[in-house]
Tab-separated table of C-alpha atoms in Angstrom:
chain	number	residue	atom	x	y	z
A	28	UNK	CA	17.196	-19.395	-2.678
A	29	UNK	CA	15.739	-15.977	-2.626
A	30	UNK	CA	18.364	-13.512	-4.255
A	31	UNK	CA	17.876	-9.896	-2.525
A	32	UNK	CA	17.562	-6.843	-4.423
A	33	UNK	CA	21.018	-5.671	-3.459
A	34	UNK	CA	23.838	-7.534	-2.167
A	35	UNK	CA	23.815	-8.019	1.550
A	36	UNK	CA	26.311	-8.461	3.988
A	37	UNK	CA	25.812	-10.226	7.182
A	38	UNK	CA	25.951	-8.362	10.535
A	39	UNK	CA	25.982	-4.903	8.896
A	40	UNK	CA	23.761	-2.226	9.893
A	41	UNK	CA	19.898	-2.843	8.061
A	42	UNK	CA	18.357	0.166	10.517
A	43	UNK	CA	18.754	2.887	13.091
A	44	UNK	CA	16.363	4.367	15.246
A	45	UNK	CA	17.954	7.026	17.083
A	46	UNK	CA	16.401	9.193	20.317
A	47	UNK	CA	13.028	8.451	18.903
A	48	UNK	CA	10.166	10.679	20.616
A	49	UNK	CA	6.670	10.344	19.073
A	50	UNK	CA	3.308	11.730	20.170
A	51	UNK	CA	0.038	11.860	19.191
A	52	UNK	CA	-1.060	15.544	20.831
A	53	UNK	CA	-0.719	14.884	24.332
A	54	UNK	CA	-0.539	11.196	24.343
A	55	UNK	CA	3.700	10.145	23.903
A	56	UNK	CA	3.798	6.745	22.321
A	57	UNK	CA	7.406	6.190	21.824
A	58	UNK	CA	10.003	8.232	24.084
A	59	UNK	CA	14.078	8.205	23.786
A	60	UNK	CA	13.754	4.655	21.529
A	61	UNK	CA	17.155	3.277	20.344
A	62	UNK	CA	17.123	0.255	18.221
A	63	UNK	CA	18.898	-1.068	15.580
A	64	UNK	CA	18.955	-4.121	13.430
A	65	UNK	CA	21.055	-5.856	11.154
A	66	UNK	CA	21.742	-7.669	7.679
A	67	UNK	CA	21.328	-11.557	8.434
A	68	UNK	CA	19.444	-11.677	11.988
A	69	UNK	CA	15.741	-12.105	13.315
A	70	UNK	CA	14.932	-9.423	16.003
A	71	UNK	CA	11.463	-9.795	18.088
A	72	UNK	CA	9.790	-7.091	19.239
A	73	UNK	CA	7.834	-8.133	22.399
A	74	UNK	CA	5.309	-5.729	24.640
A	75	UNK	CA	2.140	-4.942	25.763
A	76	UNK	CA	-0.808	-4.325	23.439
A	77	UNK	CA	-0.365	-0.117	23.128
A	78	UNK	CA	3.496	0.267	23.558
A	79	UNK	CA	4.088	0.757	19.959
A	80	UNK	CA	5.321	-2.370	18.240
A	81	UNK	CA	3.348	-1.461	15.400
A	82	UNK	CA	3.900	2.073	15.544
A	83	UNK	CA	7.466	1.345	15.157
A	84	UNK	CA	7.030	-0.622	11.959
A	85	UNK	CA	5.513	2.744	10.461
A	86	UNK	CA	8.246	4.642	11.087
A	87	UNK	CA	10.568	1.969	9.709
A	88	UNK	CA	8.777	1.812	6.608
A	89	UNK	CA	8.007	5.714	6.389
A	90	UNK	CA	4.511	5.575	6.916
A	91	UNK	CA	4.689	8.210	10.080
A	92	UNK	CA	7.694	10.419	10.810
A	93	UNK	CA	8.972	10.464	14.539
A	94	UNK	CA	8.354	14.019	15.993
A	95	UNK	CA	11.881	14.000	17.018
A	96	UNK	CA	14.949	12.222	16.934
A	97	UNK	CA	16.266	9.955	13.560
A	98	UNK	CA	15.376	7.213	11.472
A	99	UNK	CA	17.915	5.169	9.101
A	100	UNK	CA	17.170	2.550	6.838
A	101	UNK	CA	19.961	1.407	4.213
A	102	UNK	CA	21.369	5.087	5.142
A	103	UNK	CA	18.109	7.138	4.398
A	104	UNK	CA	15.251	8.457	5.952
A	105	UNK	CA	12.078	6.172	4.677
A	106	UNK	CA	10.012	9.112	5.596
A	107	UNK	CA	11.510	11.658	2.935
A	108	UNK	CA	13.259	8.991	0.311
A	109	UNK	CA	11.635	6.371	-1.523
A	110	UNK	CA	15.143	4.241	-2.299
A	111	UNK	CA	14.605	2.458	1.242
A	112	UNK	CA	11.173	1.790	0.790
A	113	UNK	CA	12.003	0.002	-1.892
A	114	UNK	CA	13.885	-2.513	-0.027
A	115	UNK	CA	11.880	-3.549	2.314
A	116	UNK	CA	8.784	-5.210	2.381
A	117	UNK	CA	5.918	-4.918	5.222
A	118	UNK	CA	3.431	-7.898	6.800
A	119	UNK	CA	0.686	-7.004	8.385
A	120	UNK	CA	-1.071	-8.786	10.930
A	121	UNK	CA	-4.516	-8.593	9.123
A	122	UNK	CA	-4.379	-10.968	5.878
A	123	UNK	CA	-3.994	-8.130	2.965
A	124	UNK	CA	-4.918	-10.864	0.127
A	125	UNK	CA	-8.027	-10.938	-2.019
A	126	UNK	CA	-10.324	-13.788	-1.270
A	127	UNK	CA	-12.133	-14.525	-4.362
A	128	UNK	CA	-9.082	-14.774	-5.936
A	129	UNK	CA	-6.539	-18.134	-6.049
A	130	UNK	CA	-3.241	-17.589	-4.456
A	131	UNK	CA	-1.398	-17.664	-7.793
A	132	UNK	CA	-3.563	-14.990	-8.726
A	133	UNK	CA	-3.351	-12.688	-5.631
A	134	UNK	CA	0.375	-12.932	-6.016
A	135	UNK	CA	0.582	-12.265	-9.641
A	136	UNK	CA	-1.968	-9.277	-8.906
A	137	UNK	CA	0.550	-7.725	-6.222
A	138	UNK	CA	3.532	-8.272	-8.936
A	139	UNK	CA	1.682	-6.096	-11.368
A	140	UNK	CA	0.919	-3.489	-8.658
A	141	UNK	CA	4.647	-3.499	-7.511
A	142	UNK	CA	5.413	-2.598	-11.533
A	143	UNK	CA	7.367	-6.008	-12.189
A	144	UNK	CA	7.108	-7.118	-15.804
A	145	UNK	CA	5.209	-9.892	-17.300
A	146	UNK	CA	8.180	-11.835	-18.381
A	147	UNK	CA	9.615	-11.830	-14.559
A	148	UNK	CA	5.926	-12.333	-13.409
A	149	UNK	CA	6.285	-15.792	-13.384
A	150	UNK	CA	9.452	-16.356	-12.164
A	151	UNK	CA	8.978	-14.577	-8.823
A	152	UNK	CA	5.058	-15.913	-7.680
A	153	UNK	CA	7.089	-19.369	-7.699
A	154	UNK	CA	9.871	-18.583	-5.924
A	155	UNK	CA	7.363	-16.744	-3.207
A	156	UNK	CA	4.818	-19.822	-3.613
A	157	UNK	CA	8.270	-22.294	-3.122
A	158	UNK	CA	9.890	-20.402	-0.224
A	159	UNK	CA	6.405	-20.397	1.613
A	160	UNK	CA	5.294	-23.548	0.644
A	161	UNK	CA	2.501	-22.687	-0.930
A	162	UNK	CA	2.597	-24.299	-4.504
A	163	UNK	CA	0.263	-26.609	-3.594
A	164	UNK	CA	-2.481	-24.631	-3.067
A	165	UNK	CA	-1.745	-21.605	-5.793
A	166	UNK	CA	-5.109	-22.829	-7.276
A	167	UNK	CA	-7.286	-22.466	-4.632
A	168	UNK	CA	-8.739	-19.104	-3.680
A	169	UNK	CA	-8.374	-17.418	-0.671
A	170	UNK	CA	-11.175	-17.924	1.561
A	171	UNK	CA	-10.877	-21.622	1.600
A	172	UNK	CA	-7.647	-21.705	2.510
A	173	UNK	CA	-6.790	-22.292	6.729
A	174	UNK	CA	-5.026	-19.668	8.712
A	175	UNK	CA	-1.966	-20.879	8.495
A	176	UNK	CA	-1.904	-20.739	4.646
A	177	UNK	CA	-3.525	-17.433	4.009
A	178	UNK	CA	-0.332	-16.210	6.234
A	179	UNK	CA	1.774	-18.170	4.339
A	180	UNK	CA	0.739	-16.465	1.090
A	181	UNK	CA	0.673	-13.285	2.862
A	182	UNK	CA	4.358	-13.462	3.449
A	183	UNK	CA	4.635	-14.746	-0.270
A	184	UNK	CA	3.453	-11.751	-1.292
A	185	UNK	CA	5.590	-9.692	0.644
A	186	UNK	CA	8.506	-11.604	-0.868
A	187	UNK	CA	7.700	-10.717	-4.614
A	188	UNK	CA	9.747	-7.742	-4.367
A	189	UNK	CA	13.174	-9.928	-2.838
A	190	UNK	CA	13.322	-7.238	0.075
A	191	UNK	CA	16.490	-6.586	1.877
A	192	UNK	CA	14.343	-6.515	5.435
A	193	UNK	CA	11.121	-8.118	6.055
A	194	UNK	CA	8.564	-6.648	8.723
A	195	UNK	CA	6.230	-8.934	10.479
A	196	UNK	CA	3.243	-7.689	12.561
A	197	UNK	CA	1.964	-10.752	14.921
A	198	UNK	CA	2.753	-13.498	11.404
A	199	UNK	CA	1.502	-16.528	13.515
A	200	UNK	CA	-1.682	-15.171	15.381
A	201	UNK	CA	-4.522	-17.848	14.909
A	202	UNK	CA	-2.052	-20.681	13.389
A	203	UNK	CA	-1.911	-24.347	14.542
A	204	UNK	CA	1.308	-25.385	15.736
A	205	UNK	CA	2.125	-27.359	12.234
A	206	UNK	CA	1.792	-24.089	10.470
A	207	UNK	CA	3.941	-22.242	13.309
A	208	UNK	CA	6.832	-24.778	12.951
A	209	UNK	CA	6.049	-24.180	8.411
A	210	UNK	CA	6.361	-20.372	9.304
A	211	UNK	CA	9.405	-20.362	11.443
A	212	UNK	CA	11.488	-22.692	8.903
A	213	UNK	CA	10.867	-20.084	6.180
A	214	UNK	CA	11.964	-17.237	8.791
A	215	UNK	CA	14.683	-18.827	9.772
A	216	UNK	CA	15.715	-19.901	5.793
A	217	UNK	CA	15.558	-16.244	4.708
A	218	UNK	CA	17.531	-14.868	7.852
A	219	UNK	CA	20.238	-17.962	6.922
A	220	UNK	CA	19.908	-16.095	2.880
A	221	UNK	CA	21.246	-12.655	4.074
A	222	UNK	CA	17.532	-11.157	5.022
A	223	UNK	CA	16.868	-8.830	7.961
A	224	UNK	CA	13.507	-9.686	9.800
A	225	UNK	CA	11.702	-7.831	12.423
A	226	UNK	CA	7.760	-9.208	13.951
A	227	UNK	CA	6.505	-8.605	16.801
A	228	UNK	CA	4.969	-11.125	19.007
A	229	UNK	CA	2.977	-12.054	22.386
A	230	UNK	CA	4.906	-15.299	22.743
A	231	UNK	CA	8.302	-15.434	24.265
A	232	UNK	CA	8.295	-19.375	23.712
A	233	UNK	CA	8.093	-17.975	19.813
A	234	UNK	CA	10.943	-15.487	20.131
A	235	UNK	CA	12.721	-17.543	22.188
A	236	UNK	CA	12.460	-20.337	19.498
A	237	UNK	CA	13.174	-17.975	16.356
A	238	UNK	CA	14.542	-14.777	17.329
A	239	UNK	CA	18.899	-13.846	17.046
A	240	UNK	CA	17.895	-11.039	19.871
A	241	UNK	CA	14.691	-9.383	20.966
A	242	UNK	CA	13.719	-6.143	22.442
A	243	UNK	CA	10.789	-5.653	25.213
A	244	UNK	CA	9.283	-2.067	24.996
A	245	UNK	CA	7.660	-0.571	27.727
A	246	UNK	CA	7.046	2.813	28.678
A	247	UNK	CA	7.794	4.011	24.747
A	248	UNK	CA	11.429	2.675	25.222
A	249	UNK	CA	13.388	-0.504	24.736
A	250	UNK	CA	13.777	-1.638	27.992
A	251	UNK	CA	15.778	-4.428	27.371
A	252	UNK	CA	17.531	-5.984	24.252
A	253	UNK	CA	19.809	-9.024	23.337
A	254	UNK	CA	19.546	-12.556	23.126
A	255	UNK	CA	16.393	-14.178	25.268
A	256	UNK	CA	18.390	-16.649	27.465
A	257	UNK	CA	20.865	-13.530	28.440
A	258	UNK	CA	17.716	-11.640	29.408
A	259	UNK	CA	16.288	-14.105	30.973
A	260	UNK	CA	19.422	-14.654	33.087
A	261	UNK	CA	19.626	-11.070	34.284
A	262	UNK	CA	16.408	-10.674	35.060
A	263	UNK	CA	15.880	-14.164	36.740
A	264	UNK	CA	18.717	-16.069	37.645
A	265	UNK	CA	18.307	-19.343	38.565
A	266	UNK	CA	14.732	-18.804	39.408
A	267	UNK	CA	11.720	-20.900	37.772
A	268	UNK	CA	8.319	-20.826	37.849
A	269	UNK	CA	6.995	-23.992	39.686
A	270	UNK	CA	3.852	-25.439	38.412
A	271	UNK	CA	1.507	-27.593	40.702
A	272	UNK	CA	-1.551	-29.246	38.948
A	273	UNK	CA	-4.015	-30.932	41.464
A	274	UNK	CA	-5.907	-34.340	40.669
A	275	UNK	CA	-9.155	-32.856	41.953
A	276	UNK	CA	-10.276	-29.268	42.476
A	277	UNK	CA	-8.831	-28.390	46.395
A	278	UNK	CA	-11.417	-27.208	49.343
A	279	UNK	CA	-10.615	-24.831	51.642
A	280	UNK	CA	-8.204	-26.723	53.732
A	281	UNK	CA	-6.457	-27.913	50.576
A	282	UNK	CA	-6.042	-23.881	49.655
A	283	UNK	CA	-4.651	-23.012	52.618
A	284	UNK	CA	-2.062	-25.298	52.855
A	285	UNK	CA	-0.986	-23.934	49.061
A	286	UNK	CA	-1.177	-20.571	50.268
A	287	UNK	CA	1.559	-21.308	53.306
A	288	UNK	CA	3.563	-22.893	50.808
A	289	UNK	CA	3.838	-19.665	48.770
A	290	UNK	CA	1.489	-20.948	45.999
A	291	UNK	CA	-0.772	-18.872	44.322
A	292	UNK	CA	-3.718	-20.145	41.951
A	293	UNK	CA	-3.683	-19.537	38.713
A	294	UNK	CA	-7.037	-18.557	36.126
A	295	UNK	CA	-6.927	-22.592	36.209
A	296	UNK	CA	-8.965	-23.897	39.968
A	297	UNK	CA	-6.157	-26.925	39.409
A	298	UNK	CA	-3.451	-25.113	38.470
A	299	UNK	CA	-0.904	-23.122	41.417
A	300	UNK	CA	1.869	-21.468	40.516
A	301	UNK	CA	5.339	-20.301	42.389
A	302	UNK	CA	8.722	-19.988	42.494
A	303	UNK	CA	11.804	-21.949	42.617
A	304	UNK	CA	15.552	-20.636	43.313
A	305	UNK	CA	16.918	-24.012	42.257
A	306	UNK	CA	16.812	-28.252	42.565
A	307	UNK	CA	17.055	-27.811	46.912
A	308	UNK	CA	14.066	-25.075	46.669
A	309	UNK	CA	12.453	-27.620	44.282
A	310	UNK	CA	12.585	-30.507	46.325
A	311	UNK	CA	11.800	-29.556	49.216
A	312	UNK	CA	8.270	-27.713	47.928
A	313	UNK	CA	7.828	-31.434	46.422
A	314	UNK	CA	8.476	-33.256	49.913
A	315	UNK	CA	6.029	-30.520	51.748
A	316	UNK	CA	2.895	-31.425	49.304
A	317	UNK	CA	3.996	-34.747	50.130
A	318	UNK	CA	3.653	-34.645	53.795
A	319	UNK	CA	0.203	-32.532	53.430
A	320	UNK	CA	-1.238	-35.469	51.253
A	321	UNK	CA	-1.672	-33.198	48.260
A	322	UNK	CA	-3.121	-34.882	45.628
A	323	UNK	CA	-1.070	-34.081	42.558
A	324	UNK	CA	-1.198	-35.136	38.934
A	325	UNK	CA	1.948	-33.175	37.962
A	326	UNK	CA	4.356	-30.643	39.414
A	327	UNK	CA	6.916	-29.215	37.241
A	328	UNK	CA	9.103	-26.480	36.314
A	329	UNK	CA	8.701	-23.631	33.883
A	330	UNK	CA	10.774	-20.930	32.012
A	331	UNK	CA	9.486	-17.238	32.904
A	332	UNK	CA	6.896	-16.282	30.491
A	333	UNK	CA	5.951	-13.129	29.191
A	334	UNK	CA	4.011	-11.856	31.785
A	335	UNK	CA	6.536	-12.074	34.633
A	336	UNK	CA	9.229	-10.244	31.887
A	337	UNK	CA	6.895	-7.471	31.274
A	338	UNK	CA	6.008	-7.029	35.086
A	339	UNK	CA	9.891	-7.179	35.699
A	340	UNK	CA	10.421	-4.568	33.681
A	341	UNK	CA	7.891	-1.967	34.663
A	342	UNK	CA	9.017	-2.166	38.044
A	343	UNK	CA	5.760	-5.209	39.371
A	344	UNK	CA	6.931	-7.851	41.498
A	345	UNK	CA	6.408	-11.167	39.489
């Protein structure tokens, strides 16, 4: 079990971002942001590529200071005191390991540059190597490892230090699915040990799988926050996306009778999408493809994805 620098206690305060306005000359990236996060809980930070996800990582960690408005962590401002910096530990989405070196190596490298002593050296590359699952491969350097172990390590590294909070810039872009699932267990292990955790993500079906609560910016503010199925709920009810896959690409005919239906192809010439309000909405777009001799290999229902959240919230009917 990882033991944090300082003792934690769950559900209290980690972070505050308070009215926070931030521009780059004329361009505003972040405008009137409140956010906080606390001891014990994932938060995912979900939006378009250019709405400041990352942005807001370097403010959390000091990197950038907001041009107005406040910035807490563990009480102080990271941008003028070093005592939070100290606590926390930052992932970036690019793999920040050397490659000609073994894990065990890279880790015991980024000990020594975080000033920890030889004769705790040890001690912490295996408990970042166990938490990550990573022991066995410490031997084997870098740039033979797969994607889904070089961010393993990465994380590992970021653990060295036994941060308080954990930031985590897109951890599972270019993983298989088996190294996902290995990523989240170890998220969700260190959240369960007292750790705060913030990432950012494209993937609701990720958030919705790991994250406590998650926040959608848009427009340099937090447009929505709290727990994905409550979101989900106010923004969609009872409605589903409906999902028709056709046996054989349609003709002309076949497309027009899937346009009076209220189906809509998808970047997939098989693939038409819609919407259901519920099981009698459901049913009877089944019983019309039916009656129109559709031929159908599957038709089924699916949650609202990330595209129709982000288009609900700036204002585009999805």
């Amino acid at each position: 079990m990882l033991q944090p620098q300082q003792p934690a206690h769950p559900g209290s305060t980690v972070a505050v971002l308070s009215d926070v306005h931030l521009r780059f000359g004329t361009r505003t990236v972040l405008e009137g942001l409140n956010l906080s996060l606390a001891q014990g809980e994932i938060f995912a930070l979900l939006g378009r590529n250019g709405t400041g996800k990352t942005t807001l990582m370097r403010l959390l960690t000091g990197q950038i200071r907001p041009t107005s408005g406040a910035v807490q962590v563990f009480g102080a401002d990271p941008g003028h005191e070093a005592a939070p910096r100290r606590l926390m530990s930052l992932v970036p989405q690019d793999i920040a390991l050397y490659p000609r070196l073994t894990v065990r190596e890279n880790l015991e490298v980024m000990a020594g540059m975080a000033g920890m002593r030889r004769a705790e050296m040890s001690g912490r590359v295996d408990e970042a190597m166990a938490l990550t699952h990573v022991e066995d491969r410490q031997n084997d350097l870098v740039e033979h490892l797969s994607g889904g172990y070089r961010r393993r390590a990465n994380i590992a590294a970021a653990l060295l230090t036994r941060p308080r909070l954990l930031l985590l810039d897109e951890p599972t872009v270019g993983v298989d699915v088996d190294a996902r699932l290995s990523l989240h267990r170890t998220l969700r292990r260190l959240r369960d040990d007292g750790m705060a955790i913030l990432l950012t993500t494209h993937d609701l079906d990720e958030a919705r799988a790991l994250a406590d609560r998650i926040g959608i910016l848009a427009s340099g503010r937090l447009a929505e926050e709290g727990p994905v199925g409550e979101i989900l709920q106010r923004m969609f009810g009872e409605r589903r996306e409906v999902v028709v896959t056709l046996s054989r690409e349609p003709d002309h005919g076949v497309q027009a009778v899937l346009q009076r239906l209220g189906l809509n192809r998808t970047d997939n010439p098989l693939e038409w999408a819609s919407w259901s309000t519920g099981p009698e909405s459901f049913a009877s777009l089944q019983a019309a493809l039916r009656r129109h001799d559709i031929g159908l290999h599957e038709i089924r229902l699916r949650e609202p994805r990330l595209e129709h959240v982000l288009a609900h919230v700036e204002g585009v009917r999805a």
